[in-house]
Short mmCIF file of N, CA and C in Angstrom, two decimals:
data_model
loop_
_atom_site.label_atom_id
_atom_site.label_comp_id
_atom_site.label_asym_id
_atom_site.label_seq_id
_atom_site.Cartn_x
_atom_site.Cartn_y
_atom_site.Cartn_z
N TYR A 1 114.62 105.35 93.51
CA TYR A 1 115.95 104.83 93.73
C TYR A 1 115.92 103.38 94.21
N LYS A 2 114.86 103.00 94.92
CA LYS A 2 114.80 101.64 95.44
C LYS A 2 114.76 100.62 94.31
N ARG A 3 114.01 100.93 93.25
CA ARG A 3 113.92 100.00 92.14
C ARG A 3 115.27 99.85 91.45
N GLN A 4 115.98 100.94 91.30
CA GLN A 4 117.30 100.87 90.69
C GLN A 4 118.23 100.02 91.52
N ILE A 5 118.13 100.15 92.83
CA ILE A 5 118.97 99.33 93.71
C ILE A 5 118.59 97.87 93.59
N LEU A 6 117.29 97.58 93.55
CA LEU A 6 116.85 96.20 93.37
C LEU A 6 117.38 95.62 92.07
N ASN A 7 117.26 96.38 90.99
CA ASN A 7 117.73 95.88 89.70
C ASN A 7 119.24 95.72 89.66
N MET A 8 119.97 96.65 90.24
CA MET A 8 121.43 96.61 90.19
C MET A 8 122.02 95.61 91.16
N VAL A 9 121.58 95.65 92.40
CA VAL A 9 122.26 94.91 93.46
C VAL A 9 121.68 93.52 93.67
N ILE A 10 120.39 93.34 93.43
CA ILE A 10 119.77 92.06 93.75
C ILE A 10 119.46 91.24 92.50
N PHE A 11 118.70 91.79 91.56
CA PHE A 11 118.21 90.99 90.45
C PHE A 11 119.31 90.58 89.47
N ASN A 12 120.19 91.48 89.12
CA ASN A 12 121.25 91.12 88.18
C ASN A 12 122.19 90.05 88.72
N PRO A 13 122.72 90.19 89.95
CA PRO A 13 123.55 89.09 90.46
C PRO A 13 122.77 87.79 90.65
N ALA A 14 121.50 87.88 91.03
CA ALA A 14 120.70 86.67 91.19
C ALA A 14 120.51 85.97 89.84
N ALA A 15 120.22 86.73 88.81
CA ALA A 15 120.06 86.15 87.48
C ALA A 15 121.38 85.57 86.98
N LEU A 16 122.48 86.24 87.26
CA LEU A 16 123.79 85.72 86.87
C LEU A 16 124.11 84.43 87.61
N PHE A 17 123.78 84.35 88.91
CA PHE A 17 123.98 83.14 89.69
C PHE A 17 123.17 81.98 89.12
N VAL A 18 121.90 82.25 88.79
CA VAL A 18 121.04 81.20 88.24
C VAL A 18 121.57 80.74 86.89
N PHE A 19 121.98 81.67 86.05
CA PHE A 19 122.55 81.30 84.75
C PHE A 19 123.80 80.45 84.93
N TYR A 20 124.66 80.84 85.87
CA TYR A 20 125.89 80.09 86.11
C TYR A 20 125.58 78.66 86.55
N LYS A 21 124.63 78.51 87.48
CA LYS A 21 124.28 77.18 87.96
C LYS A 21 123.70 76.32 86.83
N GLY A 22 122.88 76.92 85.99
CA GLY A 22 122.32 76.18 84.86
C GLY A 22 123.37 75.80 83.84
N TYR A 23 124.24 76.72 83.52
CA TYR A 23 125.31 76.46 82.56
C TYR A 23 126.26 75.40 83.08
N ARG A 24 126.61 75.53 84.33
CA ARG A 24 127.51 74.57 84.97
C ARG A 24 126.87 73.19 85.04
N GLY A 25 125.57 73.16 85.33
CA GLY A 25 124.86 71.90 85.39
C GLY A 25 124.75 71.21 84.05
N VAL A 26 124.56 71.97 83.00
CA VAL A 26 124.46 71.40 81.66
C VAL A 26 125.82 70.92 81.18
N CYS A 27 126.87 71.68 81.46
CA CYS A 27 128.20 71.36 80.93
C CYS A 27 128.98 70.36 81.77
N ALA A 28 128.88 70.42 83.09
CA ALA A 28 129.78 69.62 83.90
C ALA A 28 129.06 68.77 84.94
N GLU A 29 128.46 69.39 85.90
CA GLU A 29 127.90 68.67 87.03
C GLU A 29 126.38 68.79 87.03
N THR A 30 125.70 67.67 86.86
CA THR A 30 124.24 67.72 86.84
C THR A 30 123.65 67.98 88.23
N SER A 31 124.46 67.93 89.27
CA SER A 31 123.95 68.23 90.61
C SER A 31 123.56 69.70 90.74
N ASN A 32 124.14 70.56 89.91
CA ASN A 32 123.80 71.98 89.93
C ASN A 32 122.42 72.26 89.34
N LEU A 33 121.87 71.32 88.60
CA LEU A 33 120.58 71.56 87.94
C LEU A 33 119.43 71.65 88.93
N LYS A 34 119.52 70.96 90.05
CA LYS A 34 118.46 71.08 91.05
C LYS A 34 118.43 72.49 91.62
N ILE A 35 119.60 73.03 91.94
CA ILE A 35 119.69 74.40 92.44
C ILE A 35 119.20 75.37 91.36
N TYR A 36 119.56 75.09 90.12
CA TYR A 36 119.13 75.95 89.01
C TYR A 36 117.61 76.00 88.91
N LYS A 37 116.97 74.83 88.94
CA LYS A 37 115.51 74.80 88.77
C LYS A 37 114.80 75.52 89.91
N ILE A 38 115.28 75.35 91.12
CA ILE A 38 114.66 76.03 92.26
C ILE A 38 114.85 77.54 92.16
N ALA A 39 116.09 77.97 91.91
CA ALA A 39 116.39 79.41 91.84
C ALA A 39 115.68 80.06 90.65
N GLN A 40 115.63 79.37 89.52
CA GLN A 40 114.95 79.93 88.35
C GLN A 40 113.45 80.03 88.61
N GLY A 41 112.90 79.07 89.31
CA GLY A 41 111.49 79.13 89.67
C GLY A 41 111.18 80.32 90.57
N VAL A 42 112.07 80.59 91.52
CA VAL A 42 111.89 81.75 92.40
C VAL A 42 111.95 83.04 91.59
N LEU A 43 112.92 83.14 90.69
CA LEU A 43 113.01 84.34 89.85
C LEU A 43 111.78 84.49 88.94
N CYS A 44 111.24 83.40 88.44
CA CYS A 44 110.04 83.48 87.61
C CYS A 44 108.87 84.04 88.41
N VAL A 45 108.74 83.60 89.66
CA VAL A 45 107.66 84.12 90.50
C VAL A 45 107.86 85.61 90.75
N VAL A 46 109.09 86.02 91.00
CA VAL A 46 109.38 87.44 91.24
C VAL A 46 109.04 88.26 90.00
N TRP A 47 109.44 87.79 88.83
CA TRP A 47 109.15 88.54 87.60
C TRP A 47 107.65 88.59 87.31
N LEU A 48 106.95 87.51 87.62
CA LEU A 48 105.51 87.50 87.44
C LEU A 48 104.84 88.53 88.35
N VAL A 49 105.28 88.58 89.60
CA VAL A 49 104.73 89.56 90.54
C VAL A 49 105.05 90.98 90.09
N LEU A 50 106.27 91.21 89.62
CA LEU A 50 106.65 92.55 89.17
C LEU A 50 105.86 92.99 87.94
N SER A 51 105.39 92.04 87.14
CA SER A 51 104.60 92.42 85.96
C SER A 51 103.18 92.81 86.33
N ILE A 52 102.75 92.50 87.54
CA ILE A 52 101.36 92.76 87.93
C ILE A 52 101.22 93.96 88.85
N ILE A 53 102.06 94.06 89.87
CA ILE A 53 101.83 95.02 90.95
C ILE A 53 102.08 96.46 90.52
N SER A 54 101.56 97.34 91.32
CA SER A 54 101.77 98.76 91.13
C SER A 54 102.37 99.32 92.41
N SER A 55 103.61 99.73 92.34
CA SER A 55 104.29 100.30 93.49
C SER A 55 104.97 101.58 93.04
N ARG A 56 105.74 102.17 93.90
CA ARG A 56 106.39 103.44 93.55
C ARG A 56 107.21 103.35 92.28
N GLY A 57 108.11 102.41 92.22
CA GLY A 57 108.99 102.33 91.07
C GLY A 57 108.71 101.15 90.17
N ILE A 58 107.63 100.44 90.43
CA ILE A 58 107.30 99.26 89.63
C ILE A 58 106.01 99.52 88.89
N ASN A 59 106.05 99.39 87.57
CA ASN A 59 104.90 99.69 86.73
C ASN A 59 104.34 98.41 86.15
N GLY A 60 103.45 97.76 86.86
CA GLY A 60 102.81 96.55 86.38
C GLY A 60 101.54 96.85 85.62
N PHE A 61 100.77 95.80 85.38
CA PHE A 61 99.51 95.96 84.67
C PHE A 61 98.53 96.82 85.45
N ILE A 62 98.60 96.76 86.76
CA ILE A 62 97.72 97.60 87.58
C ILE A 62 98.03 99.07 87.35
N ARG A 63 99.30 99.42 87.31
CA ARG A 63 99.69 100.82 87.05
C ARG A 63 99.27 101.24 85.65
N ALA A 64 99.39 100.33 84.69
CA ALA A 64 98.99 100.66 83.33
C ALA A 64 97.51 101.02 83.27
N SER A 65 96.68 100.25 83.96
CA SER A 65 95.25 100.56 83.96
C SER A 65 94.96 101.90 84.64
N GLU A 66 95.72 102.20 85.69
CA GLU A 66 95.56 103.50 86.35
C GLU A 66 95.95 104.64 85.42
N LEU A 67 97.04 104.46 84.69
CA LEU A 67 97.51 105.51 83.79
C LEU A 67 96.55 105.72 82.62
N PHE A 68 96.04 104.63 82.07
CA PHE A 68 95.05 104.78 81.00
C PHE A 68 93.77 105.42 81.52
N GLY A 69 93.45 105.17 82.79
CA GLY A 69 92.24 105.74 83.39
C GLY A 69 92.28 107.25 83.51
N ILE A 70 93.50 107.81 83.63
CA ILE A 70 93.61 109.27 83.73
C ILE A 70 94.17 109.88 82.44
N ASN A 71 94.02 109.14 81.33
CA ASN A 71 94.38 109.60 79.98
C ASN A 71 95.86 109.90 79.80
N LEU A 72 96.73 109.18 80.47
CA LEU A 72 98.16 109.25 80.22
C LEU A 72 98.54 108.07 79.34
N ILE A 73 98.29 108.23 78.04
CA ILE A 73 98.41 107.13 77.09
C ILE A 73 99.86 106.67 76.93
N PHE A 74 100.77 107.61 76.73
CA PHE A 74 102.17 107.24 76.50
C PHE A 74 102.75 106.52 77.72
N GLN A 75 102.51 107.04 78.90
CA GLN A 75 103.01 106.41 80.12
C GLN A 75 102.37 105.03 80.31
N GLY A 76 101.10 104.91 79.97
CA GLY A 76 100.43 103.62 80.05
C GLY A 76 101.03 102.60 79.11
N LEU A 77 101.37 103.06 77.89
CA LEU A 77 102.02 102.15 76.93
C LEU A 77 103.39 101.71 77.43
N LEU A 78 104.14 102.63 78.00
CA LEU A 78 105.44 102.25 78.55
C LEU A 78 105.31 101.24 79.68
N SER A 79 104.29 101.43 80.50
CA SER A 79 104.02 100.48 81.58
C SER A 79 103.64 99.11 81.03
N LEU A 80 102.85 99.10 79.97
CA LEU A 80 102.50 97.83 79.34
C LEU A 80 103.72 97.13 78.75
N VAL A 81 104.60 97.90 78.10
CA VAL A 81 105.81 97.31 77.53
C VAL A 81 106.67 96.69 78.64
N GLU A 82 106.82 97.40 79.74
CA GLU A 82 107.60 96.88 80.86
C GLU A 82 106.99 95.60 81.41
N SER A 83 105.68 95.58 81.55
CA SER A 83 105.00 94.40 82.09
C SER A 83 105.12 93.21 81.14
N VAL A 84 104.98 93.47 79.85
CA VAL A 84 105.09 92.39 78.87
C VAL A 84 106.52 91.84 78.84
N LEU A 85 107.51 92.71 78.98
CA LEU A 85 108.89 92.23 79.02
C LEU A 85 109.14 91.35 80.25
N TYR A 86 108.60 91.75 81.40
CA TYR A 86 108.72 90.90 82.60
C TYR A 86 108.04 89.55 82.36
N LEU A 87 106.88 89.55 81.71
CA LEU A 87 106.20 88.29 81.42
C LEU A 87 107.00 87.43 80.44
N CYS A 88 107.65 88.06 79.47
CA CYS A 88 108.48 87.32 78.53
C CYS A 88 109.67 86.66 79.24
N VAL A 89 110.28 87.39 80.14
CA VAL A 89 111.40 86.83 80.91
C VAL A 89 110.91 85.68 81.78
N CYS A 90 109.75 85.84 82.38
CA CYS A 90 109.15 84.79 83.20
C CYS A 90 108.86 83.55 82.34
N GLY A 91 108.28 83.74 81.18
CA GLY A 91 107.99 82.62 80.29
C GLY A 91 109.24 81.93 79.79
N LEU A 92 110.25 82.70 79.46
CA LEU A 92 111.51 82.11 79.02
C LEU A 92 112.16 81.29 80.14
N GLY A 93 112.10 81.81 81.35
CA GLY A 93 112.64 81.07 82.49
C GLY A 93 111.90 79.76 82.71
N ALA A 94 110.56 79.80 82.62
CA ALA A 94 109.77 78.58 82.78
C ALA A 94 110.07 77.57 81.67
N PHE A 95 110.25 78.07 80.46
CA PHE A 95 110.61 77.18 79.34
C PHE A 95 111.97 76.54 79.57
N CYS A 96 112.91 77.30 80.09
CA CYS A 96 114.24 76.74 80.37
C CYS A 96 114.19 75.67 81.45
N ILE A 97 113.38 75.90 82.48
CA ILE A 97 113.20 74.88 83.51
C ILE A 97 112.62 73.61 82.88
N TYR A 98 111.63 73.76 82.02
CA TYR A 98 111.03 72.62 81.35
C TYR A 98 112.06 71.87 80.51
N LYS A 99 112.84 72.60 79.72
CA LYS A 99 113.84 71.94 78.86
C LYS A 99 114.89 71.22 79.68
N VAL A 100 115.33 71.80 80.77
CA VAL A 100 116.31 71.13 81.63
C VAL A 100 115.69 69.87 82.22
N GLN A 101 114.44 69.95 82.62
CA GLN A 101 113.77 68.77 83.20
C GLN A 101 113.66 67.65 82.17
N VAL A 102 113.30 67.99 80.93
CA VAL A 102 113.11 66.99 79.90
C VAL A 102 114.45 66.41 79.42
N GLU A 103 115.44 67.27 79.22
CA GLU A 103 116.69 66.82 78.61
C GLU A 103 117.67 66.18 79.59
N TYR A 104 117.70 66.62 80.83
CA TYR A 104 118.79 66.22 81.72
C TYR A 104 118.34 65.44 82.93
N GLU A 105 117.06 65.15 83.07
CA GLU A 105 116.62 64.40 84.26
C GLU A 105 116.01 63.09 83.84
#
């Protein structure tokens, strides 16, 4: 339940806030871009950590190796998919920070 609460209550509004600051900075006020780059960087670090660690409700690469170690292939594949998706989101966020830096600064 903790992971669901994190995804619902913390990560989604945080991602929406970061998107809003970036959109607002690109369209109207470039002063919002500094807040965007900092907040997006923090979210990228969080997503990178979530793709690695193994906790109760978080299935990172460490959990995938544990699952493959005890021959739970399907669960291991699902864990790998989740980790790769977190890495994709992290990479996309880093790319957006780069583009904002190049285009608007």
